[in-house]
Amino acid sequence: MSEALFKSFAIVGAGPHIGIPIVKAFLAIGAPILVIARPTSTNPSTLPDDDPNLKVVRADYISASEISAILRENKVDVLISTVTLMFGGVVVQDVLADAAKAAGVKLFVPSEFGVSPPAVGLAHEKHAFAVYAKSIGLPTLRVYNGLFHDFVPWLTALTETGKFHIVGKGDTAGSFTAISDVAGYVAHILTTQPLSRLLDVEVHIEGQRATLLEISTLYKGSVPVVHCDTLPTEGVLAADVRTRYQQGFDVGKASCGWNPDTETDDAELASKDNSLWEGHRWLTVGEVVGL
Protein backbone atom coordinates (compact mmCIF):
# COMPACT_ATOMS: atom_id res chain seq x y z
CA MET A 1 0.00 0.00 0.00
CA SER A 2 1.41 3.39 -1.02
CA GLU A 3 2.03 6.02 1.63
CA ALA A 4 -0.40 8.94 1.88
CA LEU A 5 0.45 12.33 0.37
CA PHE A 6 -0.20 15.82 1.69
CA LYS A 7 -3.54 17.15 0.48
CA SER A 8 -4.02 20.74 1.64
CA PHE A 9 -1.59 23.65 1.47
CA ALA A 10 -1.39 27.22 2.69
CA ILE A 11 1.19 29.98 2.29
CA VAL A 12 1.99 33.12 4.27
CA GLY A 13 4.17 35.98 3.06
CA ALA A 14 3.26 35.53 -0.58
CA GLY A 15 5.36 38.39 -1.94
CA PRO A 16 6.58 38.94 -5.51
CA HIS A 17 10.01 37.27 -5.23
CA ILE A 18 9.24 33.65 -4.32
CA GLY A 19 5.83 33.54 -2.60
CA ILE A 20 3.66 34.49 -5.58
CA PRO A 21 5.68 32.21 -7.93
CA ILE A 22 5.07 29.30 -5.52
CA VAL A 23 1.34 30.00 -5.52
CA LYS A 24 1.31 30.10 -9.32
CA ALA A 25 3.29 26.84 -9.45
CA PHE A 26 0.61 25.11 -7.36
CA LEU A 27 -2.13 26.49 -9.59
CA ALA A 28 -0.23 25.39 -12.72
CA ILE A 29 -0.44 21.76 -11.63
CA GLY A 30 -4.05 22.05 -10.51
CA ALA A 31 -3.27 21.88 -6.79
CA PRO A 32 -5.42 23.95 -4.40
CA ILE A 33 -3.64 26.48 -2.19
CA LEU A 34 -4.76 28.93 0.47
CA VAL A 35 -3.04 32.33 0.56
CA ILE A 36 -3.02 33.99 3.97
CA ALA A 37 -2.25 37.65 3.30
CA ARG A 38 -1.81 40.62 5.61
CA PRO A 39 -4.86 42.92 5.78
CA THR A 40 -3.09 45.67 3.80
CA SER A 41 -1.15 43.51 1.30
CA THR A 42 -1.68 44.19 -2.40
CA ASN A 43 0.31 41.14 -3.55
CA PRO A 44 -2.74 38.90 -4.06
CA SER A 45 -3.96 41.30 -6.76
CA THR A 46 -1.35 39.74 -9.08
CA LEU A 47 -3.03 36.34 -8.78
CA PRO A 48 -5.92 35.11 -10.96
CA ASP A 49 -9.33 35.84 -9.44
CA ASP A 50 -11.12 33.06 -11.29
CA ASP A 51 -9.07 29.98 -10.38
CA PRO A 52 -11.16 27.55 -8.28
CA ASN A 53 -7.99 26.19 -6.67
CA LEU A 54 -7.07 29.57 -5.18
CA LYS A 55 -8.47 30.96 -1.94
CA VAL A 56 -7.26 34.20 -0.33
CA VAL A 57 -7.95 35.20 3.28
CA ARG A 58 -6.64 38.12 5.34
CA ALA A 59 -5.05 37.82 8.77
CA ASP A 60 -2.66 39.44 11.21
CA TYR A 61 0.59 37.43 11.18
CA ILE A 62 1.34 38.28 14.82
CA SER A 63 -1.90 36.68 16.05
CA ALA A 64 -1.31 32.96 16.58
CA SER A 65 -4.96 32.38 17.47
CA GLU A 66 -6.19 34.06 14.28
CA ILE A 67 -3.80 32.13 12.04
CA SER A 68 -4.50 28.88 13.89
CA ALA A 69 -8.27 29.25 13.42
CA ILE A 70 -7.79 29.73 9.66
CA LEU A 71 -5.49 26.72 9.38
CA ARG A 72 -7.86 24.54 11.39
CA GLU A 73 -10.93 25.66 9.46
CA ASN A 74 -9.24 24.81 6.15
CA LYS A 75 -7.71 21.56 7.45
CA VAL A 76 -4.24 22.60 6.25
CA ASP A 77 -1.59 19.85 6.11
CA VAL A 78 1.35 22.01 4.99
CA LEU A 79 2.07 25.65 5.83
CA ILE A 80 4.66 27.39 3.63
CA SER A 81 6.31 30.59 4.81
CA THR A 82 7.96 33.00 2.39
CA VAL A 83 8.20 35.97 4.74
CA THR A 84 11.18 38.18 4.02
CA LEU A 85 14.39 38.17 6.04
CA MET A 86 15.58 41.60 4.99
CA PHE A 87 12.68 43.52 6.54
CA GLY A 88 12.29 41.46 9.71
CA GLY A 89 9.58 39.08 8.55
CA VAL A 90 11.42 35.92 9.60
CA VAL A 91 11.06 36.83 13.28
CA VAL A 92 7.26 36.33 13.09
CA GLN A 93 7.75 32.69 12.16
CA ASP A 94 7.71 31.66 15.82
CA VAL A 95 4.11 32.91 15.96
CA LEU A 96 3.27 31.06 12.74
CA ALA A 97 4.86 27.89 14.15
CA ASP A 98 2.77 28.13 17.31
CA ALA A 99 -0.34 28.58 15.17
CA ALA A 100 0.55 25.65 12.94
CA LYS A 101 1.26 23.38 15.91
CA ALA A 102 -2.04 24.28 17.58
CA ALA A 103 -3.97 23.66 14.35
CA GLY A 104 -2.47 20.22 13.76
CA VAL A 105 -0.45 21.19 10.68
CA LYS A 106 1.73 18.25 9.65
CA LEU A 107 4.61 20.13 8.00
CA PHE A 108 6.01 23.68 8.10
CA VAL A 109 8.16 24.93 5.23
CA PRO A 110 10.06 27.90 6.68
CA SER A 111 11.44 30.84 4.73
CA GLU A 112 14.89 29.52 3.79
CA PHE A 113 15.40 29.56 -0.01
CA GLY A 114 19.11 30.34 0.23
CA VAL A 115 21.99 28.40 1.79
CA SER A 116 22.24 26.65 5.15
CA PRO A 117 22.26 29.50 7.70
CA PRO A 118 24.80 29.83 10.51
CA ALA A 119 23.93 30.03 14.20
CA VAL A 120 25.40 33.54 14.28
CA GLY A 121 25.92 36.20 11.64
CA LEU A 122 24.03 36.84 8.42
CA ALA A 123 20.61 35.09 8.36
CA HIS A 124 21.08 33.61 11.86
CA GLU A 125 17.35 34.18 12.46
CA LYS A 126 16.62 31.29 10.12
CA HIS A 127 18.78 28.95 12.18
CA ALA A 128 17.12 30.16 15.37
CA PHE A 129 13.69 29.41 13.94
CA ALA A 130 14.69 25.86 13.02
CA VAL A 131 15.77 25.31 16.62
CA TYR A 132 12.46 26.71 17.87
CA ALA A 133 10.33 24.59 15.55
CA LYS A 134 12.15 21.47 16.71
CA SER A 135 11.67 22.45 20.36
CA ILE A 136 7.87 22.49 19.95
CA GLY A 137 7.77 19.31 17.90
CA LEU A 138 6.76 20.92 14.60
CA PRO A 139 8.24 19.03 11.60
CA THR A 140 9.92 21.24 9.00
CA LEU A 141 11.11 20.99 5.40
CA ARG A 142 14.00 23.38 4.73
CA VAL A 143 14.74 24.20 1.08
CA TYR A 144 18.24 25.36 0.09
CA ASN A 145 18.67 26.63 -3.47
CA GLY A 146 21.55 29.09 -3.30
CA LEU A 147 21.08 32.48 -4.93
CA PHE A 148 18.20 33.09 -7.32
CA HIS A 149 19.45 33.55 -10.89
CA ASP A 150 17.24 36.60 -11.06
CA PHE A 151 19.18 38.32 -8.24
CA VAL A 152 22.62 38.30 -9.94
CA PRO A 153 22.27 41.90 -11.23
CA TRP A 154 21.19 42.95 -7.72
CA LEU A 155 24.03 41.09 -5.98
CA THR A 156 26.67 42.72 -8.20
CA ALA A 157 25.09 46.21 -8.11
CA LEU A 158 24.76 46.00 -11.88
CA THR A 159 21.15 47.18 -11.68
CA GLU A 160 22.07 50.49 -10.04
CA THR A 161 25.52 51.19 -11.50
CA GLY A 162 25.64 49.52 -14.90
CA LYS A 163 28.78 47.71 -13.74
CA PHE A 164 29.26 44.08 -12.68
CA HIS A 165 31.00 44.32 -9.29
CA ILE A 166 32.92 41.34 -7.91
CA VAL A 167 33.99 41.53 -4.27
CA GLY A 168 37.23 39.57 -3.85
CA LYS A 169 38.53 37.08 -6.42
CA GLY A 170 35.19 35.73 -7.63
CA ASP A 171 36.69 32.37 -8.59
CA THR A 172 34.91 30.11 -6.06
CA ALA A 173 31.74 28.32 -7.22
CA GLY A 174 28.34 29.01 -5.72
CA SER A 175 24.84 27.65 -6.25
CA PHE A 176 22.30 29.44 -8.45
CA THR A 177 18.69 28.44 -9.13
CA ALA A 178 15.92 30.19 -11.05
CA ILE A 179 12.92 31.42 -9.05
CA SER A 180 10.58 29.54 -11.38
CA ASP A 181 12.53 26.33 -10.79
CA VAL A 182 12.45 26.74 -7.01
CA ALA A 183 8.72 27.47 -7.04
CA GLY A 184 7.97 24.54 -9.33
CA TYR A 185 10.16 22.24 -7.24
CA VAL A 186 8.38 23.14 -4.00
CA ALA A 187 4.95 22.53 -5.54
CA HIS A 188 6.12 19.30 -7.14
CA ILE A 189 7.69 17.60 -4.12
CA LEU A 190 4.93 18.66 -1.71
CA THR A 191 2.29 17.10 -3.95
CA THR A 192 4.19 13.97 -5.02
CA GLN A 193 6.42 12.90 -2.13
CA PRO A 194 5.11 10.87 0.83
CA LEU A 195 5.05 12.37 4.31
CA SER A 196 7.99 10.33 5.56
CA ARG A 197 10.26 11.68 2.80
CA LEU A 198 9.72 15.31 3.79
CA LEU A 199 9.31 15.47 7.57
CA ASP A 200 12.28 17.16 9.29
CA VAL A 201 14.30 17.12 6.08
CA GLU A 202 16.69 19.54 4.38
CA VAL A 203 16.62 19.49 0.58
CA HIS A 204 19.50 20.86 -1.48
CA ILE A 205 18.88 21.91 -5.08
CA GLU A 206 21.05 23.70 -7.62
CA GLY A 207 20.10 24.91 -11.07
CA GLN A 208 23.65 25.89 -12.01
CA ARG A 209 27.02 25.83 -10.28
CA ALA A 210 29.22 28.75 -11.28
CA THR A 211 31.63 31.41 -10.10
CA LEU A 212 30.92 35.12 -10.36
CA LEU A 213 33.81 35.38 -12.80
CA GLU A 214 32.15 32.79 -15.05
CA ILE A 215 28.83 34.62 -14.87
CA SER A 216 30.50 37.94 -15.70
CA THR A 217 31.73 36.48 -19.00
CA LEU A 218 28.12 35.89 -20.07
CA TYR A 219 27.84 39.64 -20.61
CA LYS A 220 30.57 39.36 -23.29
CA GLY A 221 32.06 42.74 -22.56
CA SER A 222 28.74 44.60 -22.75
CA VAL A 223 29.18 45.87 -19.17
CA PRO A 224 32.37 46.73 -17.24
CA VAL A 225 33.54 44.15 -14.68
CA VAL A 226 34.90 45.79 -11.53
CA HIS A 227 36.87 43.98 -8.82
CA CYS A 228 36.52 45.66 -5.43
CA ASP A 229 36.78 45.14 -1.67
CA THR A 230 33.27 46.45 -1.02
CA LEU A 231 30.34 47.44 -3.18
CA PRO A 232 29.70 51.14 -3.78
CA THR A 233 27.17 52.58 -1.36
CA GLU A 234 25.84 55.60 -3.26
CA GLY A 235 22.43 54.68 -4.64
CA VAL A 236 22.95 51.00 -3.73
CA LEU A 237 20.42 49.86 -1.13
CA ALA A 238 21.75 47.33 1.42
CA ALA A 239 25.22 47.47 -0.10
CA ASP A 240 26.70 46.05 3.12
CA VAL A 241 24.46 42.98 2.94
CA ARG A 242 25.42 42.35 -0.68
CA THR A 243 29.10 42.84 0.13
CA ARG A 244 28.96 40.30 2.97
CA TYR A 245 27.15 37.81 0.76
CA GLN A 246 29.79 38.15 -1.93
CA GLN A 247 32.58 37.82 0.62
CA GLY A 248 31.11 34.44 1.46
CA PHE A 249 31.62 33.31 -2.14
CA ASP A 250 35.40 33.23 -1.80
CA VAL A 251 35.24 30.61 0.97
CA GLY A 252 32.38 28.53 -0.46
CA LYS A 253 29.49 29.88 1.63
CA ALA A 254 27.35 30.55 -1.45
CA SER A 255 27.10 26.84 -2.23
CA CYS A 256 24.10 24.70 -1.24
CA GLY A 257 26.69 22.19 -0.13
CA TRP A 258 28.13 24.56 2.47
CA ASN A 259 28.13 23.27 6.06
CA PRO A 260 28.23 26.23 8.49
CA ASP A 261 29.30 23.96 11.37
CA THR A 262 32.37 22.48 9.68
CA GLU A 263 32.84 25.45 7.30
CA THR A 264 33.34 23.10 4.36
CA ASP A 265 31.64 22.75 0.98
CA ASP A 266 30.42 19.52 -0.62
CA ALA A 267 29.69 20.07 -4.33
CA GLU A 268 27.73 16.79 -4.59
CA LEU A 269 25.51 17.70 -1.64
CA ALA A 270 24.62 21.00 -3.33
CA SER A 271 22.37 19.32 -5.91
CA LYS A 272 21.61 15.98 -4.25
CA ASP A 273 17.84 16.52 -4.19
CA ASN A 274 17.42 17.71 -7.78
CA SER A 275 16.49 14.10 -8.51
CA LEU A 276 13.17 14.45 -6.69
CA TRP A 277 11.95 16.37 -9.77
CA GLU A 278 12.70 13.63 -12.26
CA GLY A 279 13.11 14.71 -15.87
CA HIS A 280 13.12 18.43 -15.09
CA ARG A 281 15.47 20.70 -17.06
CA TRP A 282 16.91 23.38 -14.82
CA LEU A 283 17.31 26.88 -16.24
CA THR A 284 20.72 28.55 -16.51
CA VAL A 285 21.67 32.01 -15.28
CA GLY A 286 22.06 33.16 -18.86
CA GLU A 287 18.55 32.06 -19.79
CA VAL A 288 16.97 33.87 -16.86
CA VAL A 289 18.81 37.19 -17.11
CA GLY A 290 18.50 37.20 -20.91
CA LEU A 291 22.07 36.64 -22.03
PDB file of N, CA, C and O in Angstrom, residues 15 20 47 51 74 88 92 99 116 125 137 157 176 187-188 209 236 260 269:
ATOM      1  N   GLY A  15       4.880  37.184  -1.271  1.00  0.00           N
ATOM      2  CA  GLY A  15       5.357  38.386  -1.944  1.00  0.00           C
ATOM      3  C   GLY A  15       5.792  38.092  -3.365  1.00  0.00           C
ATOM      4  O   GLY A  15       5.732  36.948  -3.821  1.00  0.00           O
ATOM      5  N   ILE A  20       4.628  34.497  -4.473  1.00  0.00           N
ATOM      6  CA  ILE A  20       3.662  34.488  -5.581  1.00  0.00           C
ATOM      7  C   ILE A  20       4.024  33.425  -6.619  1.00  0.00           C
ATOM      8  O   ILE A  20       3.155  32.683  -7.094  1.00  0.00           O
ATOM      9  N   LEU A  47      -2.603  37.723  -8.577  1.00  0.00           N
ATOM     10  CA  LEU A  47      -3.033  36.343  -8.780  1.00  0.00           C
ATOM     11  C   LEU A  47      -4.366  36.305  -9.534  1.00  0.00           C
ATOM     12  O   LEU A  47      -5.146  37.258  -9.461  1.00  0.00           O
ATOM     13  N   ASP A  51      -9.576  31.346 -10.481  1.00  0.00           N
ATOM     14  CA  ASP A  51      -9.071  29.979 -10.378  1.00  0.00           C
ATOM     15  C   ASP A  51      -9.716  29.303  -9.174  1.00  0.00           C
ATOM     16  O   ASP A  51      -9.542  29.751  -8.033  1.00  0.00           O
ATOM     17  N   ASN A  74      -9.535  25.288   7.505  1.00  0.00           N
ATOM     18  CA  ASN A  74      -9.243  24.807   6.152  1.00  0.00           C
ATOM     19  C   ASN A  74      -8.500  23.476   6.130  1.00  0.00           C
ATOM     20  O   ASN A  74      -8.096  23.009   5.066  1.00  0.00           O
ATOM     21  N   GLY A  88      12.698  41.946   8.397  1.00  0.00           N
ATOM     22  CA  GLY A  88      12.286  41.459   9.711  1.00  0.00           C
ATOM     23  C   GLY A  88      11.153  40.466   9.734  1.00  0.00           C
ATOM     24  O   GLY A  88      10.661  40.113  10.807  1.00  0.00           O
ATOM     25  N   VAL A  92       8.654  36.673  12.765  1.00  0.00           N
ATOM     26  CA  VAL A  92       7.264  36.334  13.090  1.00  0.00           C
ATOM     27  C   VAL A  92       7.004  34.845  12.902  1.00  0.00           C
ATOM     28  O   VAL A  92       5.919  34.368  13.226  1.00  0.00           O
ATOM     29  N   ALA A  99       0.981  28.723  15.778  1.00  0.00           N
ATOM     30  CA  ALA A  99      -0.343  28.583  15.171  1.00  0.00           C
ATOM     31  C   ALA A  99      -0.468  27.255  14.442  1.00  0.00           C
ATOM     32  O   ALA A  99      -1.492  26.564  14.539  1.00  0.00           O
ATOM     33  N   SER A 116      22.381  27.032   3.748  1.00  0.00           N
ATOM     34  CA  SER A 116      22.242  26.653   5.147  1.00  0.00           C
ATOM     35  C   SER A 116      22.740  27.778   6.048  1.00  0.00           C
ATOM     36  O   SER A 116      23.905  28.170   5.975  1.00  0.00           O
ATOM     37  N   GLU A 125      18.751  34.325  12.025  1.00  0.00           N
ATOM     38  CA  GLU A 125      17.353  34.179  12.464  1.00  0.00           C
ATOM     39  C   GLU A 125      16.725  32.905  11.911  1.00  0.00           C
ATOM     40  O   GLU A 125      15.847  32.305  12.541  1.00  0.00           O
ATOM     41  N   GLY A 137       8.206  20.525  18.571  1.00  0.00           N
ATOM     42  CA  GLY A 137       7.770  19.307  17.896  1.00  0.00           C
ATOM     43  C   GLY A 137       7.040  19.533  16.595  1.00  0.00           C
ATOM     44  O   GLY A 137       6.179  18.737  16.209  1.00  0.00           O
ATOM     45  N   ALA A 157      25.382  44.783  -7.957  1.00  0.00           N
ATOM     46  CA  ALA A 157      25.086  46.213  -8.110  1.00  0.00           C
ATOM     47  C   ALA A 157      25.048  46.642  -9.569  1.00  0.00           C
ATOM     48  O   ALA A 157      25.183  47.830  -9.889  1.00  0.00           O
ATOM     49  N   PHE A 176      23.286  28.522  -7.890  1.00  0.00           N
ATOM     50  CA  PHE A 176      22.300  29.443  -8.448  1.00  0.00           C
ATOM     51  C   PHE A 176      21.105  28.632  -8.943  1.00  0.00           C
ATOM     52  O   PHE A 176      21.279  27.583  -9.573  1.00  0.00           O
ATOM     53  N   ALA A 187       6.296  23.046  -5.247  1.00  0.00           N
ATOM     54  CA  ALA A 187       4.953  22.529  -5.538  1.00  0.00           C
ATOM     55  C   ALA A 187       5.005  21.056  -5.906  1.00  0.00           C
ATOM     56  O   ALA A 187       4.155  20.264  -5.490  1.00  0.00           O
ATOM     57  N   HIS A 188       6.017  20.681  -6.672  1.00  0.00           N
ATOM     58  CA  HIS A 188       6.121  19.295  -7.139  1.00  0.00           C
ATOM     59  C   HIS A 188       6.356  18.322  -5.987  1.00  0.00           C
ATOM     60  O   HIS A 188       5.634  17.325  -5.849  1.00  0.00           O
ATOM     61  N   ARG A 209      25.878  25.570 -11.161  1.00  0.00           N
ATOM     62  CA  ARG A 209      27.018  25.829 -10.281  1.00  0.00           C
ATOM     63  C   ARG A 209      28.007  26.675 -11.067  1.00  0.00           C
ATOM     64  O   ARG A 209      28.465  26.273 -12.140  1.00  0.00           O
ATOM     65  N   VAL A 236      23.009  52.464  -3.787  1.00  0.00           N
ATOM     66  CA  VAL A 236      22.950  50.997  -3.735  1.00  0.00           C
ATOM     67  C   VAL A 236      22.375  50.580  -2.386  1.00  0.00           C
ATOM     68  O   VAL A 236      23.068  50.569  -1.370  1.00  0.00           O
ATOM     69  N   PRO A 260      27.772  25.136   7.631  1.00  0.00           N
ATOM     70  CA  PRO A 260      28.231  26.226   8.489  1.00  0.00           C
ATOM     71  C   PRO A 260      28.902  25.744   9.770  1.00  0.00           C
ATOM     72  O   PRO A 260      29.639  26.501  10.403  1.00  0.00           O
ATOM     73  N   LEU A 269      26.654  17.423  -2.513  1.00  0.00           N
ATOM     74  CA  LEU A 269      25.514  17.704  -1.639  1.00  0.00           C
ATOM     75  C   LEU A 269      24.665  18.836  -2.189  1.00  0.00           C
ATOM     76  O   LEU A 269      23.439  18.851  -2.032  1.00  0.00           O
TER      77      LEU A 269
END
